[in-house]
PDB file of C-alpha atoms and ligand atoms in Angstrom:
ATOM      1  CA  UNK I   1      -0.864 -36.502 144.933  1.00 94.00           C
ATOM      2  CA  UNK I   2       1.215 -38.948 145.934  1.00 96.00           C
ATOM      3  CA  UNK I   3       3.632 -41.248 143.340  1.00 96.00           C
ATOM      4  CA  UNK I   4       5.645 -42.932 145.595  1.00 96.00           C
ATOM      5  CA  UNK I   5       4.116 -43.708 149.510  1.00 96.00           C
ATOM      6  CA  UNK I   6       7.062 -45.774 150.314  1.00 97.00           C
ATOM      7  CA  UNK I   7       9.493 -42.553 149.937  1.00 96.00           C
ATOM      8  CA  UNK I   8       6.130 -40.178 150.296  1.00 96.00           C
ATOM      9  CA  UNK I   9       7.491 -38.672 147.349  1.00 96.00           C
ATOM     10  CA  UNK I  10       4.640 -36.022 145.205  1.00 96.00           C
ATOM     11  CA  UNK I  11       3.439 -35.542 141.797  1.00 95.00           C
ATOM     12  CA  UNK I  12       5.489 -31.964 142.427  1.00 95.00           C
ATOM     13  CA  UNK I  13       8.298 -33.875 143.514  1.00 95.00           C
ATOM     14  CA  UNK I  14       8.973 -35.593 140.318  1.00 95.00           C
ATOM     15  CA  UNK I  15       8.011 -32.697 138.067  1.00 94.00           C
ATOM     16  CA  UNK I  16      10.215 -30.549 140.498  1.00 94.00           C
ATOM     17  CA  UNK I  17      13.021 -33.037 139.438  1.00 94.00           C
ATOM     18  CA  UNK I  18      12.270 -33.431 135.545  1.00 92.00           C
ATOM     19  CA  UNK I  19      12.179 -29.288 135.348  1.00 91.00           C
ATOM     20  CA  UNK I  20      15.870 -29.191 137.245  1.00 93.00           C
ATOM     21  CA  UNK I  21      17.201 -31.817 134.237  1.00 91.00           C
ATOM     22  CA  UNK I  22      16.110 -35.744 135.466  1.00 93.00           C
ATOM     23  CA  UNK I  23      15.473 -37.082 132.156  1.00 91.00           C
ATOM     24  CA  UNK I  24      15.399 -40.257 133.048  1.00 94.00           C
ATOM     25  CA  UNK I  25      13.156 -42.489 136.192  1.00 94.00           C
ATOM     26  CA  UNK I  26      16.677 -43.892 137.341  1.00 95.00           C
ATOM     27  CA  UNK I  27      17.862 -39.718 137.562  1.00 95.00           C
ATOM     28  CA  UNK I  28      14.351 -38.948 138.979  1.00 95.00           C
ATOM     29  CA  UNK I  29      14.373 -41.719 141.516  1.00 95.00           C
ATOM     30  CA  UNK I  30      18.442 -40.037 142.347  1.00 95.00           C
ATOM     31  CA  UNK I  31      16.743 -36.700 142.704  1.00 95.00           C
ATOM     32  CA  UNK I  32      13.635 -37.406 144.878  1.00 92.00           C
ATOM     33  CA  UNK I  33      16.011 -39.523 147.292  1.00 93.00           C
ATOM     34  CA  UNK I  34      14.480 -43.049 146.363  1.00 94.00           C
ATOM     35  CA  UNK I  35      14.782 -45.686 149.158  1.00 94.00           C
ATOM     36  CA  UNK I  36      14.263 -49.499 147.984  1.00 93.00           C
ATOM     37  CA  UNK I  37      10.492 -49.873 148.144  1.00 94.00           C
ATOM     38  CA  UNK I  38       7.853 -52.161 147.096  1.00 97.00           C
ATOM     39  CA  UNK I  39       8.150 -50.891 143.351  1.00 94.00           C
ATOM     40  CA  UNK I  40       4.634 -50.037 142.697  1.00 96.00           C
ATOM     41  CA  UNK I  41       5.843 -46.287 141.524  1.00 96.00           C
ATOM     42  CA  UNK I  42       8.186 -47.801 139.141  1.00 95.00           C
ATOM     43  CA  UNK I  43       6.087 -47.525 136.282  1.00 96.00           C
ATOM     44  CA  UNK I  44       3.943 -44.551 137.056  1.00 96.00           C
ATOM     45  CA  UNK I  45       7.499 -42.508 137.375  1.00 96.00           C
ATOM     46  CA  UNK I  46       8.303 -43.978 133.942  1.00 96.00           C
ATOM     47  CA  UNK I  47       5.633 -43.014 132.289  1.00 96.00           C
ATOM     48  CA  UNK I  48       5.704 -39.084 133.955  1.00 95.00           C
ATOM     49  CA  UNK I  49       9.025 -38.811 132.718  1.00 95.00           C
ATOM     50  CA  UNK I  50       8.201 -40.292 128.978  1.00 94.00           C
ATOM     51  CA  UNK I  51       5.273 -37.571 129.055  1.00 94.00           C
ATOM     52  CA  UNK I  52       7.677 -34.844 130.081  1.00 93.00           C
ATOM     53  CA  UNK I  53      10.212 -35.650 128.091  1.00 90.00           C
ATOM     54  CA  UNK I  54       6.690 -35.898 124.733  1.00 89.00           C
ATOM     55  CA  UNK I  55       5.609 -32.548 125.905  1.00 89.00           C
ATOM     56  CA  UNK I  56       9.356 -30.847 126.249  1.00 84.00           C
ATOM     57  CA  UNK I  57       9.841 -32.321 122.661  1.00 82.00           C
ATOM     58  CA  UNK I  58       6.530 -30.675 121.637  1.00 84.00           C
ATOM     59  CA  UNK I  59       7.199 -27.590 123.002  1.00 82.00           C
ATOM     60  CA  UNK I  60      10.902 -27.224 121.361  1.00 82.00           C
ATOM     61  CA  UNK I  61       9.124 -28.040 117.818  1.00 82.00           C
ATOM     62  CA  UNK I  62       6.335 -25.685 118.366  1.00 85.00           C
ATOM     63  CA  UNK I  63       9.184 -23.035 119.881  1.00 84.00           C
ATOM     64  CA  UNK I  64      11.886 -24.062 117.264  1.00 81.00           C
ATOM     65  CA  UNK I  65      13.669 -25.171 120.677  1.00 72.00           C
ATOM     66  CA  UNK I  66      16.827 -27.297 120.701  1.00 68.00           C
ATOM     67  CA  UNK I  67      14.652 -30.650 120.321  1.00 59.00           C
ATOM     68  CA  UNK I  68      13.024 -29.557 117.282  1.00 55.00           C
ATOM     69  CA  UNK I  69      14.656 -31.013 114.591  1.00 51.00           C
ATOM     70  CA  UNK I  70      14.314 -34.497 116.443  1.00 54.00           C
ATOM     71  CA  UNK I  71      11.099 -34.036 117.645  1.00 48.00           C
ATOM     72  CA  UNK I  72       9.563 -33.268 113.826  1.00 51.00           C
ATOM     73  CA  UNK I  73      10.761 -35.112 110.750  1.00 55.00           C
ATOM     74  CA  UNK I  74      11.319 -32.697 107.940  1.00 55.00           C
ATOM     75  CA  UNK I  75       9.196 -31.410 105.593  1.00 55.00           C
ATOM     76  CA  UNK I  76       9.655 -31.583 102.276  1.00 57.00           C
ATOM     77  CA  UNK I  77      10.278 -27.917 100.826  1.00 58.00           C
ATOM     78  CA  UNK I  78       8.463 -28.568  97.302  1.00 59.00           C
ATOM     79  CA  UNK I  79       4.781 -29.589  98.253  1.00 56.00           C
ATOM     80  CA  UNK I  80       1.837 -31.201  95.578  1.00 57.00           C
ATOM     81  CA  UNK I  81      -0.538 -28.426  94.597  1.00 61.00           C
ATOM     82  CA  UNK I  82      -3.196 -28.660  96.303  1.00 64.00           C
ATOM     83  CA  UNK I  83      -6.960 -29.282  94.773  1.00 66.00           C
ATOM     84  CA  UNK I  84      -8.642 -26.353  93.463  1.00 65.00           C
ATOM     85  CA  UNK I  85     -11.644 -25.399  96.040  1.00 67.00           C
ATOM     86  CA  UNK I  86     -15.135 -26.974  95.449  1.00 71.00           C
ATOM     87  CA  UNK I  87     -17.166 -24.464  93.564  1.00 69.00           C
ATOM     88  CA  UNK I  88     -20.686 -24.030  95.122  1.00 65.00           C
ATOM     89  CA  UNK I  89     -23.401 -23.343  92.533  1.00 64.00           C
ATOM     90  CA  UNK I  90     -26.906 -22.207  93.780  1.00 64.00           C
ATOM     91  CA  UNK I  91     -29.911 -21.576  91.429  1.00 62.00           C
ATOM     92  CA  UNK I  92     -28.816 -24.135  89.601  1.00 56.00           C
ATOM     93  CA  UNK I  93     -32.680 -24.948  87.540  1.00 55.00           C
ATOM     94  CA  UNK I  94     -34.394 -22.049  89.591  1.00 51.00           C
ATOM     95  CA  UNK I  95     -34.859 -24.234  92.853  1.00 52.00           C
ATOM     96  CA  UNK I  96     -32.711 -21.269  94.642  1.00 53.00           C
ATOM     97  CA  UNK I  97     -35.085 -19.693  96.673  1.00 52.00           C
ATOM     98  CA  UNK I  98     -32.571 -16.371  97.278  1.00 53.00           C
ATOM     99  CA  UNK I  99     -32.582 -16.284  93.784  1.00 50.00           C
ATOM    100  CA  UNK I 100     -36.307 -15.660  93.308  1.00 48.00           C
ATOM    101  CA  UNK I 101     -38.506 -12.718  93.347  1.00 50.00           C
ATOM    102  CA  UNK I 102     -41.560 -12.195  95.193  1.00 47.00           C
ATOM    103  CA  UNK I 103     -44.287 -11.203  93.529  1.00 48.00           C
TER     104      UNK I 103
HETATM  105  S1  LIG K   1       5.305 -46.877 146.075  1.00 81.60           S
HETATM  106 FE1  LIG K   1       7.279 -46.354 145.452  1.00 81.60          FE
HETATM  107  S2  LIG K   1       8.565 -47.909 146.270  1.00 81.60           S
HETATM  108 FE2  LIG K   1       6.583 -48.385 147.007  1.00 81.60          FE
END
């Protein structure tokens, strides 16, 4: 799909440039060969490259990549207990019916 119809520049484009290092729309726009428009992409290339640059973070924290650390505050290494599990009582009165016998 198209982003840009002034510069006919693709979806594929832009990812093609964000994957070879544009980390910014001003690098993308470099990369794809921009041409003074009417602007309407502006913001749609903005907002590809703040996704890439979310989901690259993501990826480095889930990967323990070199955007980790900035991408995930750190934990604290001593954590609260947590609650003791909810114990579930059945027969409680004789209303359990695996509880019963037939007759
Ligand atoms: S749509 Fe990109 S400059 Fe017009």
């Amino acid at each position: 799909m198209y982003v840009c119809i002034c510069n006919a520049v693709t979806e594929d484009d832009v990812h093609g440039c964000m994957a070879s290092g544009c980390t910014t729309a001003k690098a993308v726009k470099a990369a794809c060969g921009f041409k003074p428009g009417c602007g309407l992409c502006t913001k749609r290339i903005h907002a590809m490259v703040s996704e890439y640059r979310d989901s690259t973070a993501l990826a480095d924290a889930l990967a323990g990549g070199p955007h980790a650390l900035a991408a995930v505050p750190e934990a604290p290494l001593a954590s609260s207990p947590l609650p003791a599990p909810a114990q579930v009582v059945h027969g409680v009165g004789g209303s359990d019916p695996a509880s019963s016998t037939a007759a």
